[in-house]
Amino acid sequence: MVQIPLDQMAKILIKEAISRKTAIMSIFTLITLTFLIMGLFWPKTYSSSTSIIANEKKIIRPLMQGNAVTTNLSDKIRIAKEIIFSRAIMNQVLTEGGWVGLSPVEQEHRIATIKGNTHIGRGGPNLIKISYTDSDPERAFRVTQKLAGLFIIESERSKREESSEAYDFIDKQVSIYHEKLMAAEKRLKDLREDNLDARPGSDATVNRRIADLRNQVRQSQLALKEAQIKKSSLESQLSGEVKVAKNISRINFYRQRIGELELSLDSLRLSYHETYPDIIQLKNQISELKVALEREEEIARSAGGYVGGSTANNASTVGTSSNNRTAAGSNPIYLELRSQLANTITEIATYRARINETQQFLQIEQDRLQRISDGEALLAELTRDYEVHQTIYQDLLHRREKARVSLHLQLEDQGLNFKVQEPANLPLTPNGLRFIYFAIMGPLIGLAVPIGLIYIMIMIDGKVRYERALVEQFDLPLFGHIPHINTPEEIRAERSSYIYCFIMLGTIAVAYAITGWLKLTGLL
């Protein structure tokens, strides 16, 4: 696309505007008269404002700093909005503005409109600026003045109520946390009284006791095992002594019986021969008894519990063996073993009783340690609750005293006070766009719009309007150009278009003149 120089573009725009002067004049007239009419009927709004100073006593503030809670200056805008936009003040504003006899729905819409037209902000250091916008300047003045007065009255009342309610609330919270603090103290006292033998912090002593008892249990268990081993050994020894005693008893019995049979044999031999049947029978019995005696003696020798003579002198020792008959009950070794066994059994019973009793003591100490551990956890929780309640209670006491002083400050009007610094004014000129702005913007926009449309048309259509465009685009030499010659019909049409343009300009001038005269005379 060929770039057209600015001077050539201006010439092209002027040429195109002249060729389309009728359309341009129509658009210009339409836009200008439209803006003129808009300026006549554009709604007028009037704003009235007042400034309220947030005054603090300069002497009482440093004296009561940190001791009384006064209203912060940073909250004055929030306080003003909450008070002014309250329902009570809005109802009085409706009456002041003349909006009476409205339905509930219309009242809500009107209140929303009033809130939207009311602006509350900072007007400077310690200043609250209240402004209200309305189509009626007198009503804007009255509503603004009413808002300022009602705000001052309501703020004084609400400050006193707020201070009184704050004091009552904090005083009630002090009573509640005092009861909680007393309850926490009672729980701590009950915990100490219920665990006199398991006080928290005595776990080291109990652990030492548990270690001592466990050591005693282990020692008793070792002693019990030793006694049980000793008992088994004594029982084994007693069993051997019983066997030896029984063996010796049988040996003595056999010897006694052999001696008796040999006496009977000697008696029969005095009267009968060796072939006598009774003698033969006695010999056989004596032989069988000797075999049994040898077997028992062999058993006794292998057991180590018998030292005796041979069977050759059995007859000579029959009397002696019958007089020294030894039984297990009269054996000194057996009796000593029985005594040791009885003592060992007693020791075993003693150790078992000691172990059981020590284990019971151990269980008692372990239960006590568990109660100490549980008590420490409960004590920590109760102490934590007590400390939290105590901290909150002390803080509430401090806050209650601050609230008490603040309440007295409000009652004595020594805190934050509001008064009118700059009263509301009656607005004389409307806000926003005025008629003169529309009268000036109409011709400017009416001229700029068609020129812009022509420029857009030049940029998007394909007609060649610049001679150098052919040379630069097609690289062809340009020898000259043929000017356009108007026909008689075109000349007449050109004259008519000029007449039309003058008529439109005259119409606009007349409309501006009439409107200006009506404005000056106050008819509009």
Short mmCIF file of C-alpha atoms in Angstrom, two decimals:
data_model
loop_
_atom_site.label_atom_id
_atom_site.label_comp_id
_atom_site.label_asym_id
_atom_site.label_seq_id
_atom_site.Cartn_x
_atom_site.Cartn_y
_atom_site.Cartn_z
CA MET A 1 0.00 0.00 0.00
CA VAL A 2 1.35 3.42 -1.00
CA GLN A 3 1.92 5.87 1.81
CA ILE A 4 0.20 9.23 1.08
CA PRO A 5 1.90 12.36 2.51
CA LEU A 6 -0.04 14.36 5.06
CA ASP A 7 -0.40 17.44 2.84
CA GLN A 8 -1.75 15.30 -0.01
CA MET A 9 -4.06 13.47 2.43
CA ALA A 10 -5.43 16.82 3.60
CA LYS A 11 -6.09 17.88 0.00
CA ILE A 12 -7.78 14.57 -0.75
CA LEU A 13 -9.98 14.87 2.39
CA ILE A 14 -10.98 18.43 1.45
CA LYS A 15 -11.73 17.39 -2.13
CA GLU A 16 -13.82 14.39 -1.01
CA ALA A 17 -15.64 16.52 1.58
CA ILE A 18 -16.53 19.13 -1.05
CA SER A 19 -17.76 16.44 -3.41
CA ARG A 20 -19.99 15.06 -0.62
CA LYS A 21 -20.89 18.33 1.03
CA THR A 22 -24.62 17.57 1.09
CA ALA A 23 -24.20 14.34 3.07
CA ILE A 24 -21.59 15.93 5.33
CA MET A 25 -23.83 18.91 6.05
CA SER A 26 -26.77 16.62 6.79
CA ILE A 27 -24.71 14.61 9.29
CA PHE A 28 -23.26 17.80 10.78
CA THR A 29 -26.71 19.34 11.21
CA LEU A 30 -28.19 16.19 12.69
CA ILE A 31 -25.43 15.73 15.26
CA THR A 32 -25.30 19.42 16.20
CA LEU A 33 -29.05 19.72 16.73
CA THR A 34 -29.08 16.40 18.60
CA PHE A 35 -26.45 17.62 21.07
CA LEU A 36 -28.34 20.93 21.37
CA ILE A 37 -31.55 19.11 22.27
CA MET A 38 -29.63 16.81 24.66
CA GLY A 39 -28.20 19.89 26.38
CA LEU A 40 -31.71 21.29 26.82
CA PHE A 41 -33.13 18.11 28.34
CA TRP A 42 -30.04 16.83 30.12
CA PRO A 43 -31.02 16.30 33.81
CA LYS A 44 -29.53 18.83 36.19
CA THR A 45 -28.18 17.75 39.55
CA TYR A 46 -27.21 19.96 42.44
CA SER A 47 -24.86 19.02 45.26
CA SER A 48 -24.76 20.49 48.72
CA SER A 49 -22.05 19.62 51.21
CA THR A 50 -21.18 20.26 54.83
CA SER A 51 -18.04 19.61 56.88
CA ILE A 52 -18.10 18.22 60.42
CA ILE A 53 -15.02 18.35 62.58
CA ALA A 54 -14.15 15.45 64.88
CA ASN A 55 -13.00 17.36 67.92
CA GLU A 56 -11.01 15.79 70.76
CA LYS A 57 -10.15 17.44 74.02
CA LYS A 58 -6.45 18.21 73.74
CA ILE A 59 -5.83 18.16 77.50
CA ILE A 60 -7.73 15.01 78.47
CA ARG A 61 -6.32 12.87 75.64
CA PRO A 62 -2.66 12.69 76.78
CA LEU A 63 -3.77 12.31 80.38
CA MET A 64 -6.00 9.34 79.64
CA GLN A 65 -3.80 7.76 76.97
CA GLY A 66 -3.64 4.03 77.68
CA ASN A 67 -6.20 4.27 80.50
CA ALA A 68 -9.35 4.96 78.56
CA VAL A 69 -10.62 3.66 75.25
CA THR A 70 -11.70 6.61 73.13
CA THR A 71 -13.06 6.50 69.61
CA ASN A 72 -10.25 6.36 67.06
CA LEU A 73 -10.20 9.08 64.45
CA SER A 74 -9.63 6.46 61.77
CA ASP A 75 -13.10 5.09 62.52
CA LYS A 76 -14.99 8.37 62.16
CA ILE A 77 -15.90 7.71 58.50
CA ARG A 78 -17.24 4.27 59.38
CA ILE A 79 -19.16 5.74 62.33
CA ALA A 80 -20.65 8.45 60.12
CA LYS A 81 -21.80 5.95 57.47
CA GLU A 82 -23.33 3.62 60.04
CA ILE A 83 -25.22 6.44 61.73
CA ILE A 84 -26.34 8.39 58.64
CA PHE A 85 -27.44 5.32 56.68
CA SER A 86 -29.45 3.96 59.60
CA ARG A 87 -33.16 3.42 59.14
CA ALA A 88 -34.16 6.01 61.74
CA ILE A 89 -32.25 8.83 60.04
CA MET A 90 -33.38 7.77 56.57
CA ASN A 91 -37.04 7.97 57.66
CA GLN A 92 -36.50 11.53 58.91
CA VAL A 93 -34.73 12.41 55.65
CA LEU A 94 -37.75 11.17 53.69
CA THR A 95 -39.95 13.52 55.66
CA GLU A 96 -37.51 16.43 55.25
CA GLY A 97 -37.26 15.85 51.49
CA GLY A 98 -41.03 15.77 51.02
CA TRP A 99 -41.22 12.10 50.13
CA VAL A 100 -44.30 11.33 52.16
CA GLY A 101 -47.16 9.00 51.41
CA LEU A 102 -44.95 6.49 49.64
CA SER A 103 -45.62 2.77 49.67
CA PRO A 104 -43.10 0.51 51.46
CA VAL A 105 -41.59 -0.55 48.13
CA GLU A 106 -41.29 3.06 46.96
CA GLN A 107 -39.75 4.01 50.31
CA GLU A 108 -37.08 1.33 49.90
CA HIS A 109 -36.27 2.51 46.37
CA ARG A 110 -36.13 6.12 47.51
CA ILE A 111 -33.87 5.27 50.46
CA ALA A 112 -31.55 3.35 48.13
CA THR A 113 -31.47 6.41 45.84
CA ILE A 114 -30.70 8.73 48.75
CA LYS A 115 -27.85 6.46 49.89
CA GLY A 116 -26.47 6.37 46.37
CA ASN A 117 -26.59 10.17 46.10
CA THR A 118 -24.97 10.66 49.53
CA HIS A 119 -21.21 10.67 49.77
CA ILE A 120 -19.34 10.57 53.09
CA GLY A 121 -15.58 11.02 53.07
CA ARG A 122 -12.66 12.91 54.49
CA GLY A 123 -12.63 16.64 54.04
CA GLY A 124 -9.24 17.16 55.64
CA PRO A 125 -7.55 16.43 58.94
CA ASN A 126 -10.23 15.49 61.48
CA LEU A 127 -12.96 16.55 59.02
CA ILE A 128 -15.91 14.53 57.77
CA LYS A 129 -17.46 15.82 54.57
CA ILE A 130 -21.10 14.97 53.85
CA SER A 131 -22.45 15.78 50.40
CA TYR A 132 -25.85 15.06 48.85
CA THR A 133 -26.88 15.35 45.19
CA ASP A 134 -30.46 16.03 44.04
CA SER A 135 -32.30 17.48 41.09
CA ASP A 136 -33.78 20.16 43.36
CA PRO A 137 -31.11 22.51 44.78
CA GLU A 138 -33.26 23.55 47.75
CA ARG A 139 -33.99 19.95 48.66
CA ALA A 140 -30.30 19.08 48.32
CA PHE A 141 -29.56 21.88 50.81
CA ARG A 142 -32.27 20.80 53.28
CA VAL A 143 -31.32 17.10 53.17
CA THR A 144 -27.62 17.85 53.65
CA GLN A 145 -28.35 20.13 56.58
CA LYS A 146 -30.66 17.50 58.10
CA LEU A 147 -28.07 14.74 57.67
CA ALA A 148 -25.42 16.78 59.47
CA GLY A 149 -27.70 17.64 62.41
CA LEU A 150 -29.04 14.13 62.82
CA PHE A 151 -25.53 12.69 62.59
CA ILE A 152 -24.24 14.87 65.44
CA ILE A 153 -27.24 14.10 67.66
CA GLU A 154 -27.23 10.38 66.90
CA SER A 155 -23.46 10.04 67.24
CA GLU A 156 -23.53 11.52 70.75
CA ARG A 157 -26.32 9.16 71.77
CA SER A 158 -24.74 6.12 70.13
CA LYS A 159 -21.35 6.83 71.74
CA ARG A 160 -22.90 6.85 75.18
CA GLU A 161 -24.85 3.68 74.45
CA GLU A 162 -21.79 2.02 72.97
CA SER A 163 -19.65 2.89 76.00
CA SER A 164 -22.36 1.70 78.39
CA GLU A 165 -22.92 -1.54 76.45
CA ALA A 166 -19.17 -2.14 76.24
CA TYR A 167 -18.81 -1.69 80.00
CA ASP A 168 -21.79 -3.98 80.71
CA PHE A 169 -20.51 -6.63 78.33
CA ILE A 170 -16.98 -6.59 79.74
CA ASP A 171 -18.32 -6.63 83.31
CA LYS A 172 -20.43 -9.68 82.45
CA GLN A 173 -17.43 -11.40 80.88
CA VAL A 174 -15.39 -10.63 84.01
CA SER A 175 -18.00 -12.44 86.14
CA ILE A 176 -18.07 -15.41 83.76
CA TYR A 177 -14.29 -15.81 83.69
CA HIS A 178 -14.09 -15.33 87.45
CA GLU A 179 -16.37 -18.35 87.84
CA LYS A 180 -14.28 -20.28 85.31
CA LEU A 181 -11.12 -19.35 87.20
CA MET A 182 -12.60 -20.53 90.51
CA ALA A 183 -13.73 -23.78 88.89
CA ALA A 184 -10.22 -24.33 87.49
CA GLU A 185 -8.70 -23.75 90.93
CA LYS A 186 -11.14 -26.24 92.47
CA ARG A 187 -10.24 -28.87 89.87
CA LEU A 188 -6.54 -28.40 90.67
CA LYS A 189 -7.26 -28.70 94.40
CA ASP A 190 -9.36 -31.85 93.90
CA LEU A 191 -6.62 -33.38 91.77
CA ARG A 192 -4.04 -32.84 94.52
CA GLU A 193 -6.35 -34.19 97.23
CA ASP A 194 -7.32 -37.28 95.19
CA ASN A 195 -3.69 -38.19 94.50
CA LEU A 196 -1.92 -37.72 97.83
CA ASP A 197 0.11 -40.93 97.29
CA ALA A 198 0.71 -40.19 93.64
CA ARG A 199 1.54 -36.53 93.44
CA PRO A 200 2.81 -35.32 90.09
CA GLY A 201 6.58 -35.01 90.16
CA SER A 202 7.17 -38.01 92.48
CA ASP A 203 7.75 -40.43 89.64
CA ALA A 204 11.51 -40.55 90.33
CA THR A 205 10.91 -41.98 93.83
CA VAL A 206 8.36 -44.46 92.51
CA ASN A 207 10.74 -45.52 89.74
CA ARG A 208 13.43 -46.22 92.34
CA ARG A 209 10.95 -48.30 94.33
CA ILE A 210 9.94 -50.21 91.23
CA ALA A 211 13.60 -50.87 90.39
CA ASP A 212 14.24 -52.12 93.96
CA LEU A 213 11.17 -54.37 93.89
CA ARG A 214 12.10 -55.79 90.49
CA ASN A 215 15.59 -56.49 91.82
CA GLN A 216 14.06 -58.26 94.83
CA VAL A 217 11.84 -60.31 92.55
CA ARG A 218 14.82 -61.35 90.44
CA GLN A 219 16.86 -62.29 93.53
CA SER A 220 13.96 -64.25 95.00
CA GLN A 221 13.41 -66.03 91.68
CA LEU A 222 17.09 -66.99 91.57
CA ALA A 223 16.94 -68.23 95.17
CA LEU A 224 13.75 -70.14 94.32
CA LYS A 225 15.44 -71.85 91.40
CA GLU A 226 18.39 -72.78 93.62
CA ALA A 227 16.06 -74.20 96.28
CA GLN A 228 14.14 -76.16 93.65
CA ILE A 229 17.40 -77.61 92.34
CA LYS A 230 18.40 -78.47 95.90
CA LYS A 231 15.04 -80.10 96.49
CA SER A 232 15.40 -82.22 93.36
CA SER A 233 18.87 -83.30 94.50
CA LEU A 234 17.64 -84.20 98.00
CA GLU A 235 14.70 -86.12 96.60
CA SER A 236 17.08 -88.04 94.35
CA GLN A 237 19.34 -88.83 97.31
CA LEU A 238 16.40 -89.89 99.45
CA SER A 239 15.19 -92.15 96.68
CA GLY A 240 18.63 -93.86 96.63
CA GLU A 241 18.69 -94.25 100.41
CA VAL A 242 15.27 -95.82 100.35
CA LYS A 243 16.37 -98.29 97.73
CA VAL A 244 19.52 -99.17 99.76
CA ALA A 245 17.48 -99.50 102.94
CA LYS A 246 15.02 -101.80 101.21
CA ASN A 247 17.90 -103.89 99.81
CA ILE A 248 19.54 -104.24 103.24
CA SER A 249 16.21 -105.20 104.76
CA ARG A 250 15.77 -108.01 102.21
CA ILE A 251 19.36 -109.20 102.83
CA ASN A 252 18.70 -109.36 106.58
CA PHE A 253 15.44 -111.14 105.93
CA TYR A 254 17.14 -113.76 103.76
CA ARG A 255 19.91 -114.28 106.32
CA GLN A 256 17.42 -114.62 109.13
CA ARG A 257 15.37 -117.06 107.16
CA ILE A 258 18.43 -119.11 106.18
CA GLY A 259 19.46 -119.18 109.82
CA GLU A 260 16.06 -120.41 110.89
CA LEU A 261 16.00 -123.11 108.19
CA GLU A 262 19.51 -124.26 109.10
CA LEU A 263 18.44 -124.60 112.77
CA SER A 264 15.48 -126.70 111.65
CA LEU A 265 17.79 -128.79 109.43
CA ASP A 266 20.16 -129.37 112.32
CA SER A 267 17.26 -130.52 114.47
CA LEU A 268 16.02 -132.99 111.80
CA ARG A 269 19.51 -134.38 111.27
CA LEU A 270 19.56 -135.40 114.88
CA SER A 271 16.65 -137.75 114.20
CA TYR A 272 16.76 -138.56 110.48
CA HIS A 273 19.13 -139.34 107.61
CA GLU A 274 20.10 -137.02 104.85
CA THR A 275 17.63 -138.72 102.55
CA TYR A 276 14.72 -137.82 104.70
CA PRO A 277 12.28 -135.81 102.58
CA ASP A 278 11.98 -132.95 105.01
CA ILE A 279 15.77 -132.63 105.17
CA ILE A 280 15.99 -132.62 101.38
CA GLN A 281 13.23 -129.99 101.17
CA LEU A 282 14.97 -127.78 103.75
CA LYS A 283 18.25 -128.10 101.85
CA ASN A 284 16.55 -127.01 98.66
CA GLN A 285 14.90 -124.03 100.41
CA ILE A 286 18.22 -123.03 101.97
CA SER A 287 19.92 -123.23 98.55
CA GLU A 288 17.24 -121.05 96.95
CA LEU A 289 17.47 -118.52 99.78
CA LYS A 290 21.27 -118.36 99.46
CA VAL A 291 20.97 -117.70 95.73
CA ALA A 292 18.52 -114.89 96.46
CA LEU A 293 20.80 -113.58 99.21
CA GLU A 294 23.78 -113.49 96.84
CA ARG A 295 21.71 -111.64 94.28
CA GLU A 296 20.65 -109.03 96.85
CA GLU A 297 24.18 -108.66 98.13
CA GLU A 298 25.42 -108.14 94.58
CA ILE A 299 22.77 -105.45 94.10
CA ALA A 300 23.80 -103.81 97.38
CA ARG A 301 27.49 -103.88 96.44
CA SER A 302 26.78 -102.36 93.03
CA ALA A 303 24.73 -99.60 94.76
CA GLY A 304 27.56 -98.98 97.25
CA GLY A 305 25.27 -99.29 100.24
CA TYR A 306 26.45 -102.65 101.60
CA VAL A 307 29.75 -103.90 102.98
CA GLY A 308 29.46 -107.36 104.40
CA GLY A 309 31.07 -110.77 104.70
CA SER A 310 30.73 -113.72 102.47
CA THR A 311 28.03 -116.31 102.65
CA ALA A 312 30.46 -118.65 104.48
CA ASN A 313 29.97 -116.88 107.75
CA ASN A 314 26.26 -116.10 107.28
CA ALA A 315 25.31 -118.56 109.87
CA SER A 316 27.61 -116.97 112.44
CA THR A 317 26.11 -113.51 111.83
CA VAL A 318 22.46 -114.48 111.91
CA GLY A 319 22.06 -113.38 115.47
CA THR A 320 23.92 -110.15 114.95
CA SER A 321 21.94 -109.25 111.82
CA SER A 322 18.69 -109.93 113.53
CA ASN A 323 19.72 -107.62 116.40
CA ASN A 324 21.03 -104.82 114.08
CA ARG A 325 18.09 -104.77 111.72
CA THR A 326 18.25 -101.37 109.84
CA ALA A 327 15.25 -99.76 108.24
CA ALA A 328 14.97 -96.60 106.24
CA GLY A 329 13.23 -94.78 109.05
CA SER A 330 16.15 -95.30 111.42
CA ASN A 331 18.91 -94.43 108.90
CA PRO A 332 20.73 -91.24 110.06
CA ILE A 333 21.61 -90.25 106.51
CA TYR A 334 18.02 -90.73 105.51
CA LEU A 335 16.84 -88.68 108.46
CA GLU A 336 19.33 -85.90 107.65
CA LEU A 337 18.22 -85.84 104.02
CA ARG A 338 14.60 -85.77 105.12
CA SER A 339 15.36 -82.81 107.38
CA GLN A 340 17.18 -80.93 104.64
CA LEU A 341 14.36 -81.68 102.21
CA ALA A 342 11.79 -80.33 104.66
CA ASN A 343 13.84 -77.16 105.16
CA THR A 344 14.24 -76.78 101.40
CA ILE A 345 10.49 -77.17 100.84
CA THR A 346 9.93 -74.51 103.47
CA GLU A 347 12.42 -72.21 101.74
CA ILE A 348 10.68 -72.78 98.39
CA ALA A 349 7.32 -71.87 99.91
CA THR A 350 8.90 -68.83 101.56
CA TYR A 351 10.49 -67.67 98.30
CA ARG A 352 7.22 -68.14 96.40
CA ALA A 353 5.30 -66.19 99.03
CA ARG A 354 7.97 -63.50 98.96
CA ILE A 355 7.85 -63.32 95.14
CA ASN A 356 4.06 -63.05 95.14
CA GLU A 357 4.07 -60.37 97.80
CA THR A 358 6.86 -58.45 96.09
CA GLN A 359 5.02 -58.68 92.76
CA GLN A 360 1.91 -57.32 94.44
CA PHE A 361 3.93 -54.41 95.80
CA LEU A 362 5.45 -53.99 92.33
CA GLN A 363 1.99 -53.88 90.74
CA ILE A 364 0.90 -51.31 93.32
CA GLU A 365 3.91 -49.12 92.51
CA GLN A 366 3.33 -49.53 88.76
CA ASP A 367 -0.29 -48.50 89.20
CA ARG A 368 0.88 -45.55 91.24
CA LEU A 369 3.34 -44.61 88.48
CA GLN A 370 0.53 -44.82 85.94
CA ARG A 371 -1.62 -42.60 88.13
CA ILE A 372 1.28 -40.18 88.45
CA SER A 373 1.66 -40.10 84.67
CA ASP A 374 -2.08 -39.59 84.16
CA GLY A 375 -2.08 -37.02 86.94
CA GLU A 376 0.75 -35.10 85.31
CA ALA A 377 -1.10 -35.00 82.00
CA LEU A 378 -4.30 -33.92 83.73
CA LEU A 379 -2.37 -31.42 85.85
CA ALA A 380 -0.78 -29.94 82.73
CA GLU A 381 -4.19 -29.60 81.08
CA LEU A 382 -5.79 -28.10 84.20
CA THR A 383 -2.84 -25.77 84.71
CA ARG A 384 -3.04 -24.66 81.09
CA ASP A 385 -6.76 -23.97 81.42
CA TYR A 386 -6.16 -22.13 84.68
CA GLU A 387 -3.43 -19.96 83.17
CA VAL A 388 -5.56 -19.17 80.10
CA HIS A 389 -8.52 -18.23 82.26
CA GLN A 390 -6.30 -16.21 84.56
CA THR A 391 -4.73 -14.32 81.63
CA ILE A 392 -8.12 -13.56 80.11
CA TYR A 393 -9.52 -12.60 83.52
CA GLN A 394 -6.69 -10.17 84.22
CA ASP A 395 -7.04 -8.69 80.74
CA LEU A 396 -10.80 -8.31 81.20
CA LEU A 397 -10.26 -6.59 84.54
CA HIS A 398 -7.92 -4.12 82.84
CA ARG A 399 -10.38 -3.60 80.00
CA ARG A 400 -13.30 -3.12 82.40
CA GLU A 401 -11.46 -0.30 84.13
CA LYS A 402 -10.71 1.26 80.74
CA ALA A 403 -14.37 0.94 79.79
CA ARG A 404 -15.40 2.51 83.11
CA VAL A 405 -13.16 5.54 82.51
CA SER A 406 -14.34 5.73 78.87
CA LEU A 407 -17.96 5.72 80.04
CA HIS A 408 -17.28 8.63 82.38
CA LEU A 409 -15.47 10.47 79.60
CA GLN A 410 -18.48 10.12 77.33
CA LEU A 411 -20.84 11.24 80.08
CA GLU A 412 -18.65 14.31 80.69
CA ASP A 413 -18.31 14.99 76.91
CA GLN A 414 -14.53 14.67 77.20
CA GLY A 415 -14.02 12.20 74.36
CA LEU A 416 -14.49 12.50 70.63
CA ASN A 417 -17.11 15.14 69.77
CA PHE A 418 -18.56 16.26 66.45
CA LYS A 419 -19.62 19.75 65.47
CA VAL A 420 -20.39 21.51 62.20
CA GLN A 421 -17.27 23.16 60.82
CA GLU A 422 -18.77 24.37 57.52
CA PRO A 423 -22.57 24.49 57.22
CA ALA A 424 -24.44 23.25 54.17
CA ASN A 425 -24.72 25.65 51.24
CA LEU A 426 -27.53 26.23 48.77
CA PRO A 427 -26.16 25.10 45.35
CA LEU A 428 -26.72 27.63 42.53
CA THR A 429 -25.05 25.83 39.62
CA PRO A 430 -25.74 22.23 38.61
CA ASN A 431 -23.14 19.52 38.62
CA GLY A 432 -21.79 17.55 35.70
CA LEU A 433 -22.34 18.46 32.02
CA ARG A 434 -23.98 21.81 31.44
CA PHE A 435 -25.80 23.20 28.37
CA ILE A 436 -22.73 25.11 27.17
CA TYR A 437 -20.77 21.86 27.02
CA PHE A 438 -23.35 20.26 24.73
CA ALA A 439 -23.52 23.45 22.58
CA ILE A 440 -19.74 23.34 22.06
CA MET A 441 -19.42 19.58 21.62
CA GLY A 442 -22.25 19.39 19.05
CA PRO A 443 -20.50 21.21 16.14
CA LEU A 444 -17.13 19.67 16.97
CA ILE A 445 -18.44 16.13 16.95
CA GLY A 446 -20.75 16.93 13.99
CA LEU A 447 -17.69 17.92 11.95
CA ALA A 448 -15.37 15.18 13.22
CA VAL A 449 -17.72 12.29 12.48
CA PRO A 450 -18.15 12.83 8.69
CA ILE A 451 -14.46 13.67 8.26
CA GLY A 452 -13.61 10.42 10.01
CA LEU A 453 -16.03 8.49 7.81
CA ILE A 454 -14.46 10.00 4.69
CA TYR A 455 -10.98 9.07 5.90
CA ILE A 456 -12.09 5.48 6.51
CA MET A 457 -13.67 5.36 3.04
CA ILE A 458 -10.46 6.60 1.44
CA MET A 459 -8.41 3.97 3.24
CA ILE A 460 -10.63 0.98 2.35
CA ASP A 461 -11.85 1.60 -1.21
CA GLY A 462 -9.63 0.91 -4.26
CA LYS A 463 -9.94 4.24 -6.09
CA VAL A 464 -6.67 5.94 -7.03
CA ARG A 465 -6.67 9.54 -5.80
CA TYR A 466 -2.90 10.20 -5.69
CA GLU A 467 -0.98 10.50 -8.97
CA ARG A 468 2.31 9.19 -7.64
CA ALA A 469 0.54 5.97 -6.52
CA LEU A 470 0.44 4.73 -10.15
CA VAL A 471 4.15 5.41 -10.65
CA GLU A 472 5.25 3.84 -7.37
CA GLN A 473 2.91 0.86 -7.55
CA PHE A 474 3.19 -0.09 -11.26
CA ASP A 475 6.59 1.49 -12.07
CA LEU A 476 5.15 3.35 -15.10
CA PRO A 477 6.04 6.86 -16.36
CA LEU A 478 3.37 9.54 -15.86
CA PHE A 479 3.07 12.00 -18.76
CA GLY A 480 0.14 14.07 -17.44
CA HIS A 481 -3.48 13.96 -16.28
CA ILE A 482 -6.81 15.08 -17.78
CA PRO A 483 -8.91 17.33 -15.51
CA HIS A 484 -12.62 16.66 -14.93
CA ILE A 485 -15.00 18.98 -16.80
CA ASN A 486 -18.45 19.42 -15.19
CA THR A 487 -21.53 19.12 -17.34
CA PRO A 488 -24.40 21.65 -17.08
CA GLU A 489 -26.37 19.16 -14.98
CA GLU A 490 -23.46 18.76 -12.59
CA ILE A 491 -23.09 22.52 -12.32
CA ARG A 492 -26.79 22.90 -11.41
CA ALA A 493 -26.51 20.08 -8.86
CA GLU A 494 -23.43 21.74 -7.38
CA ARG A 495 -25.31 25.01 -6.95
CA SER A 496 -28.23 23.22 -5.30
CA SER A 497 -25.90 21.50 -2.86
CA TYR A 498 -24.37 24.83 -1.86
CA ILE A 499 -27.82 26.28 -1.27
CA TYR A 500 -28.71 23.24 0.86
CA CYS A 501 -25.54 23.70 2.93
CA PHE A 502 -26.30 27.37 3.54
CA ILE A 503 -29.84 26.51 4.61
CA MET A 504 -28.54 23.91 7.08
CA LEU A 505 -26.00 26.35 8.49
CA GLY A 506 -28.72 28.97 8.84
CA THR A 507 -30.96 26.51 10.60
CA ILE A 508 -28.21 25.67 13.08
CA ALA A 509 -27.46 29.34 13.66
CA VAL A 510 -31.14 30.15 14.26
CA ALA A 511 -31.48 27.20 16.63
CA TYR A 512 -28.43 28.31 18.64
CA ALA A 513 -29.63 31.91 18.70
CA ILE A 514 -33.12 31.05 19.92
CA THR A 515 -31.81 28.63 22.53
CA GLY A 516 -29.24 31.13 23.78
CA TRP A 517 -31.90 33.86 24.07
CA LEU A 518 -34.20 31.54 26.02
CA LYS A 519 -31.37 30.63 28.36
CA LEU A 520 -30.47 34.26 28.96
CA THR A 521 -34.06 35.21 29.67
CA GLY A 522 -34.45 32.23 32.05
CA LEU A 523 -37.28 30.66 30.10
CA LEU A 524 -35.30 27.42 29.82
#
